[in-house]
Amino acid sequence: WGPGGFGGLNHPRNLVKPVIAAVNGLAVGGGFEIVLGCDLIVAEEHVRFALPEIKVGVLPDAAVVKLRRRIPYHVAVELLFTGRFMEVAEAKHWGLVNEVVAQGGALARARELAQMLAEGPPLLFPAIKQMLRFTETVSEHEAFALHDALHGVNRVLRSDDLKEGARAFAEGRAPRWEGR
């Protein structure tokens, strides 16, 4: 599977940029697992998700690890044990997707989100992803202690962008991010 696991997205240790999925049609098996490796998920109204590996005796390892962290345990286990299809409305209900759009609209909406993120402060995305990754399984108290030790967070706290954001806010203008 190579670095980062299946599709390169399921356990990359150093992927610090936001990853957006535009889902159209069926997200089944490995395709569903790739979607689970994304940060933001836009799905079209006709999308269906499934993990049919149970029917052929294959372990969907990325899904076993990630799905129960995204949706309630019993729903995840049902999908893993039965291989049944989940309609996009149910996926939205459980918080598995961020947005449901009309058929043919996922890629355009994903690009809009990407443009919005591209206009944001570039140092914050790595810091946010690093914090999420390192604090996923620790208590709140431990998470704040980790906050002070993480490189991405410290880089933001010492950055010119942090000063620029405060200045721009005080001056009532849009910030000009430099990524330093």
CSV table of C-alpha atoms in Angstrom, one decimal:
chain,number,residue,atom,x,y,z
A,1,TRP,CA,0.0,0.0,0.0
A,2,GLY,CA,3.0,2.3,0.4
A,3,PRO,CA,3.4,5.4,2.6
A,4,GLY,CA,0.2,6.7,4.0
A,5,GLY,CA,-1.7,3.4,3.6
A,6,PHE,CA,-4.3,2.6,1.0
A,7,GLY,CA,-4.6,5.5,-1.5
A,8,GLY,CA,-1.9,7.4,0.4
A,9,LEU,CA,-4.5,9.0,2.7
A,10,ASN,CA,-5.4,6.7,5.5
A,11,HIS,CA,-2.5,7.0,7.8
A,12,PRO,CA,0.0,9.6,6.4
A,13,ARG,CA,2.1,10.8,9.3
A,14,ASN,CA,3.1,14.1,7.7
A,15,LEU,CA,0.2,15.1,5.4
A,16,VAL,CA,-0.4,18.6,6.7
A,17,LYS,CA,-2.5,20.0,3.9
A,18,PRO,CA,-6.3,19.8,3.9
A,19,VAL,CA,-7.7,17.0,1.6
A,20,ILE,CA,-11.2,17.5,0.1
A,21,ALA,CA,-13.2,14.6,-1.4
A,22,ALA,CA,-15.7,15.2,-4.2
A,23,VAL,CA,-17.8,12.0,-4.2
A,24,ASN,CA,-19.9,11.1,-7.3
A,25,GLY,CA,-21.6,7.8,-7.6
A,26,LEU,CA,-20.5,4.8,-5.6
A,27,ALA,CA,-17.9,5.0,-2.8
A,28,VAL,CA,-17.4,1.2,-2.3
A,29,GLY,CA,-14.6,-0.7,-0.6
A,30,GLY,CA,-11.3,1.0,-1.2
A,31,GLY,CA,-13.1,4.1,-2.6
A,32,PHE,CA,-15.0,4.5,0.7
A,33,GLU,CA,-11.7,4.0,2.6
A,34,ILE,CA,-10.1,6.8,0.5
A,35,VAL,CA,-13.0,9.1,1.4
A,36,LEU,CA,-12.4,8.3,5.1
A,37,GLY,CA,-8.9,9.6,4.7
A,38,CYS,CA,-10.2,13.1,3.6
A,39,ASP,CA,-10.8,16.1,5.8
A,40,LEU,CA,-13.8,17.6,4.1
A,41,ILE,CA,-16.3,15.5,2.1
A,42,VAL,CA,-18.7,16.8,-0.5
A,43,ALA,CA,-21.1,14.1,-1.9
A,44,GLU,CA,-23.7,14.3,-4.6
A,45,GLU,CA,-27.3,13.4,-3.8
A,46,HIS,CA,-27.1,10.0,-5.5
A,47,VAL,CA,-24.0,8.8,-3.7
A,48,ARG,CA,-24.0,5.5,-1.9
A,49,PHE,CA,-21.3,4.1,0.4
A,50,ALA,CA,-20.5,0.5,1.2
A,51,LEU,CA,-17.8,-1.8,2.5
A,52,PRO,CA,-18.6,-5.2,0.9
A,53,GLU,CA,-15.3,-6.8,1.8
A,54,ILE,CA,-17.1,-9.0,4.3
A,55,LYS,CA,-18.7,-10.9,1.4
A,56,VAL,CA,-15.3,-11.9,0.0
A,57,GLY,CA,-13.4,-12.4,3.2
A,58,VAL,CA,-11.2,-9.2,3.0
A,59,LEU,CA,-10.5,-7.0,6.0
A,60,PRO,CA,-11.1,-3.3,5.2
A,61,ASP,CA,-8.4,-2.3,7.5
A,62,ALA,CA,-8.5,1.5,7.0
A,63,ALA,CA,-12.3,1.5,7.4
A,64,VAL,CA,-12.1,-0.6,10.6
A,65,VAL,CA,-9.8,1.9,12.1
A,66,LYS,CA,-11.4,5.1,10.8
A,67,LEU,CA,-15.1,4.5,10.4
A,68,ARG,CA,-15.9,4.0,14.1
A,69,ARG,CA,-14.1,7.3,14.9
A,70,ARG,CA,-16.4,9.1,12.4
A,71,ILE,CA,-19.8,7.6,13.1
A,72,PRO,CA,-21.4,5.8,16.1
A,73,TYR,CA,-19.9,2.4,16.9
A,74,HIS,CA,-23.0,0.3,16.2
A,75,VAL,CA,-23.6,1.9,12.8
A,76,ALA,CA,-20.0,1.4,11.8
A,77,VAL,CA,-20.0,-2.2,13.0
A,78,GLU,CA,-23.2,-2.9,11.0
A,79,LEU,CA,-21.7,-1.5,7.8
A,80,LEU,CA,-18.5,-3.5,8.4
A,81,PHE,CA,-20.3,-6.8,9.3
A,82,THR,CA,-23.0,-6.7,6.7
A,83,GLY,CA,-21.6,-4.9,3.7
A,84,ARG,CA,-24.9,-3.0,3.2
A,85,PHE,CA,-25.1,0.2,1.3
A,86,MET,CA,-25.6,3.5,3.0
A,87,GLU,CA,-27.4,6.3,1.2
A,88,VAL,CA,-25.9,9.7,1.2
A,89,ALA,CA,-28.8,11.1,3.4
A,90,GLU,CA,-27.9,8.6,6.1
A,91,ALA,CA,-24.2,9.4,5.7
A,92,LYS,CA,-25.0,13.1,6.2
A,93,HIS,CA,-27.2,12.3,9.2
A,94,TRP,CA,-24.3,10.5,10.9
A,95,GLY,CA,-21.9,13.3,10.0
A,96,LEU,CA,-19.9,11.2,7.6
A,97,VAL,CA,-20.1,13.9,4.9
A,98,ASN,CA,-20.0,17.6,5.3
A,99,GLU,CA,-22.3,18.6,2.4
A,100,VAL,CA,-24.7,17.0,0.0
A,101,VAL,CA,-25.0,18.7,-3.3
A,102,ALA,CA,-27.0,18.2,-6.5
A,103,GLN,CA,-25.8,15.6,-9.0
A,104,GLY,CA,-22.9,17.0,-11.0
A,105,GLY,CA,-22.1,19.6,-8.4
A,106,ALA,CA,-19.5,17.9,-6.1
A,107,LEU,CA,-16.3,18.9,-7.9
A,108,ALA,CA,-17.4,22.5,-8.3
A,109,ARG,CA,-18.2,22.7,-4.6
A,110,ALA,CA,-15.0,21.0,-3.6
A,111,ARG,CA,-13.1,23.5,-5.7
A,112,GLU,CA,-14.9,26.4,-4.0
A,113,LEU,CA,-13.9,25.0,-0.6
A,114,ALA,CA,-10.3,24.6,-1.9
A,115,GLN,CA,-10.2,28.2,-3.0
A,116,MET,CA,-11.6,29.3,0.4
A,117,LEU,CA,-8.9,27.4,2.1
A,118,ALA,CA,-6.2,28.6,-0.3
A,119,GLU,CA,-7.0,32.1,0.8
A,120,GLY,CA,-6.5,31.2,4.5
A,121,PRO,CA,-3.4,31.3,6.7
A,122,PRO,CA,-1.1,28.6,5.4
A,123,LEU,CA,0.6,27.9,8.7
A,124,LEU,CA,-2.6,27.1,10.5
A,125,PHE,CA,-3.6,24.1,8.4
A,126,PRO,CA,-0.5,22.0,9.4
A,127,ALA,CA,-0.9,23.1,13.0
A,128,ILE,CA,-4.6,22.1,13.1
A,129,LYS,CA,-3.9,18.7,11.5
A,130,GLN,CA,-1.0,18.1,13.8
A,131,MET,CA,-3.1,18.9,16.8
A,132,LEU,CA,-6.0,16.7,15.6
A,133,ARG,CA,-3.6,13.8,14.9
A,134,PHE,CA,-1.7,14.0,18.2
A,135,THR,CA,-4.7,14.7,20.5
A,136,GLU,CA,-7.2,12.2,19.0
A,137,THR,CA,-6.8,9.7,21.9
A,138,VAL,CA,-5.8,11.8,24.8
A,139,SER,CA,-7.7,13.6,27.5
A,140,GLU,CA,-8.4,17.3,27.2
A,141,HIS,CA,-5.8,18.1,29.8
A,142,GLU,CA,-3.1,16.1,28.0
A,143,ALA,CA,-4.2,17.7,24.7
A,144,PHE,CA,-3.4,21.2,26.0
A,145,ALA,CA,0.0,20.0,27.3
A,146,LEU,CA,0.7,18.5,23.9
A,147,HIS,CA,-0.3,21.8,22.3
A,148,ASP,CA,2.7,23.6,23.8
A,149,ALA,CA,5.1,20.9,22.5
A,150,LEU,CA,4.0,20.6,18.9
A,151,HIS,CA,6.2,22.1,16.2
A,152,GLY,CA,3.3,23.2,14.0
A,153,VAL,CA,1.7,25.1,16.9
A,154,ASN,CA,4.9,26.7,17.9
A,155,ARG,CA,5.6,27.8,14.3
A,156,VAL,CA,2.2,29.6,14.3
A,157,LEU,CA,2.8,31.2,17.6
A,158,ARG,CA,6.1,32.7,16.4
A,159,SER,CA,4.9,33.6,12.9
A,160,ASP,CA,4.6,36.9,11.2
A,161,ASP,CA,1.2,35.7,10.0
A,162,LEU,CA,-0.1,35.7,13.6
A,163,LYS,CA,0.9,39.4,13.9
A,164,GLU,CA,-0.5,40.2,10.5
A,165,GLY,CA,-3.8,38.6,11.4
A,166,ALA,CA,-4.1,40.7,14.5
A,167,ARG,CA,-3.1,43.9,12.7
A,168,ALA,CA,-5.6,43.2,9.9
A,169,PHE,CA,-8.4,42.7,12.4
A,170,ALA,CA,-7.6,45.9,14.2
A,171,GLU,CA,-7.4,47.8,10.9
A,172,GLY,CA,-10.6,46.3,9.6
A,173,ARG,CA,-9.0,44.8,6.5
A,174,ALA,CA,-8.4,41.3,5.0
A,175,PRO,CA,-5.1,39.8,6.2
A,176,ARG,CA,-2.2,39.3,3.7
A,177,TRP,CA,-0.8,35.9,4.6
A,178,GLU,CA,2.9,35.2,3.9
A,179,GLY,CA,3.3,31.7,5.3
A,180,ARG,CA,6.0,32.8,7.7
